[in-house]
Amino acid sequence: MVKPPRLIAWELTWGCNLSCVHCRGASTSEIPEGELSTYEAKHFVDEVAEIGDPILIITGGEPLTRKDVFEVARYATDKGLRVALATNGTLLDEDVVRKLKDAGVQRVSISIDGSTAKTHDEFRGVPGAFEGAMRGIEYLKKGGLGFQINTTVTKRNLDEIPDILDLATEIGAEALHIFLLVPTGRGKNLENEEIPPVEYERVLNWFYDQQKHVSIQLKATCAPHYFRIMRQRAKREGIEVSVKTHGYEAMTRGCLGGTSFCFVSSTGDVQPCGYLPVVAGNIKEQSFREIWEDSKLFTDLRDFDSLGGKCGKCGYKGVCGGCRARAYAATGDYMAEEPYCIYVPR
Ligand code: HEM
Ligand SMILES: C[C@H]1O[C@@H](n2cnc3c(N)ncnc32)[C@H](O)[C@@H]1O
Ligand code: SF4
């Protein structure tokens, strides 16, 4: 029996009003042919609800550029899914926030990639993006809709991460999720802006320490090494990793792609994650259940013993697993070893 996904990121549209330098999708205002219609989108929701009740993250592109976003979100809520929306924040206003609430959206993520307007706007390719995101956050607060901050870490903003954490705390975010750049899509151009492996180690250790001092929830996404580091640190501190000591993080693992998470593109391609451009199947051609349960790609990813290189030999492969997208970007093989890990398995 294959367990159903617990989390699905769904790119409702590729279209976007910004033009971020690191965008995995290379999203622009041009919309590709074959994006799901409202009818097809609802059919997909039906198929998901048939096999489980995951958190459905409606993402993009910029999902608020699609007019039926509220209708689709309402439909998913009514089908028993917990709906979250990922946005750059610039298109939020009082009316949009009310419609999101009415559609049952439970949380919104806003991307903030710099602690200052200068850094954020340079990242996001459009002047005023920072101001727009901050304005959007004010509307969310006024409307009483909880939000989290998502930050992509690169060499450009590495030094600003502590300030972004302060900012997130100050403005009342429920969580700060950091994503480590994956050189895919337009992000491929930033290949040499990935922070080096030793910096990964440092920033994730820092993150581990911060969680002891701040009340907002911190989560490292696309940083599977964090789950090894958490265990190494806990061992040194003489504590056992449990829900009591480490909360939700104790129950999950590094890379969830294909095991409890997947990404669905705007044209219906099902992928392990948005950063790994390998397709398990398309929902216009096959049922979602069939793709999730039987595709070769997802079956491979569930077999941790088949991981290549040092990941395959690593005692932490059950809790880490390496970033499959980064392995693919570096070698073309999604089962290869994670290229940005300094740990040498014994
Ligand atoms: C608490 C439960 C959550 C967990 C365990 C979780 C975990 C994850 C995971 C595993 C990924 C995929 C990264 C990858 O491909 O490796 C992801 C992506 C993402 N998550 Fe979360 N997440 C949670 C909640 C949320 C919420 C509530 C939001 C938004 C309001 C959110 C926003 C996002 C976004 C925007 C992405 C990127 C999707 C994309 O565009 O590719 N997450 N999350
Ligand atoms: C959904 C979240 O994913 C981030 N995001 C977009 N492209 C990439 C990439 N190549 N690598 C890591 N994160 C990325 C966005 O900035 C947003 O915060
Ligand atoms: S990262 Fe988000 S806001 Fe930026 S271009 Fe891509 S889809 Fe648009």
Tab-separated table of C-alpha atoms in Angstrom, residues 2-8 253-263 270-274 276 278 280 288 291-304 324 334:
chain	number	residue	atom	x	y	z
A	2	VAL	CA	1.433	3.376	-1.033
A	3	LYS	CA	0.595	6.147	1.448
A	4	PRO	CA	-1.170	9.140	-0.134
A	5	PRO	CA	0.699	12.473	-0.370
A	6	ARG	CA	0.490	14.730	2.679
A	7	LEU	CA	1.390	17.873	0.784
A	8	ILE	CA	0.933	18.932	-2.831
A	253	ARG	CA	12.466	13.834	6.860
A	254	GLY	CA	14.613	15.889	4.499
A	255	CYS	CA	13.471	15.298	0.944
A	256	LEU	CA	9.790	14.392	0.796
A	257	GLY	CA	9.576	14.390	-3.032
A	258	GLY	CA	7.711	11.291	-4.181
A	259	THR	CA	7.226	9.920	-0.652
A	260	SER	CA	4.753	12.386	0.834
A	261	PHE	CA	5.042	15.409	-1.436
A	262	CYS	CA	4.647	16.147	-5.123
A	263	PHE	CA	4.376	19.098	-7.475
A	270	VAL	CA	3.283	15.546	-11.939
A	271	GLN	CA	6.834	15.944	-10.595
A	272	PRO	CA	8.571	14.995	-7.315
A	273	CYS	CA	9.035	18.712	-6.611
A	274	GLY	CA	8.973	21.999	-8.463
A	276	LEU	CA	13.184	18.648	-10.271
A	278	VAL	CA	11.433	15.140	-14.372
A	280	ALA	CA	6.116	11.043	-13.491
A	288	PHE	CA	-3.454	11.061	-10.325
A	291	ILE	CA	0.840	8.334	-11.275
A	292	TRP	CA	1.323	8.686	-7.512
A	293	GLU	CA	1.172	4.979	-6.741
A	294	ASP	CA	2.733	3.282	-9.763
A	295	SER	CA	5.032	5.584	-11.759
A	296	LYS	CA	8.633	4.416	-12.051
A	297	LEU	CA	9.923	7.807	-10.942
A	298	PHE	CA	8.047	7.828	-7.632
A	299	THR	CA	8.755	4.133	-7.043
A	300	ASP	CA	12.504	4.861	-7.468
A	301	LEU	CA	12.388	7.780	-5.049
A	302	ARG	CA	10.716	5.670	-2.358
A	303	ASP	CA	13.573	3.174	-2.450
A	304	PHE	CA	16.231	4.884	-0.317
A	324	ARG	CA	17.229	14.975	-5.560
A	334	TYR	CA	18.046	12.043	-9.777
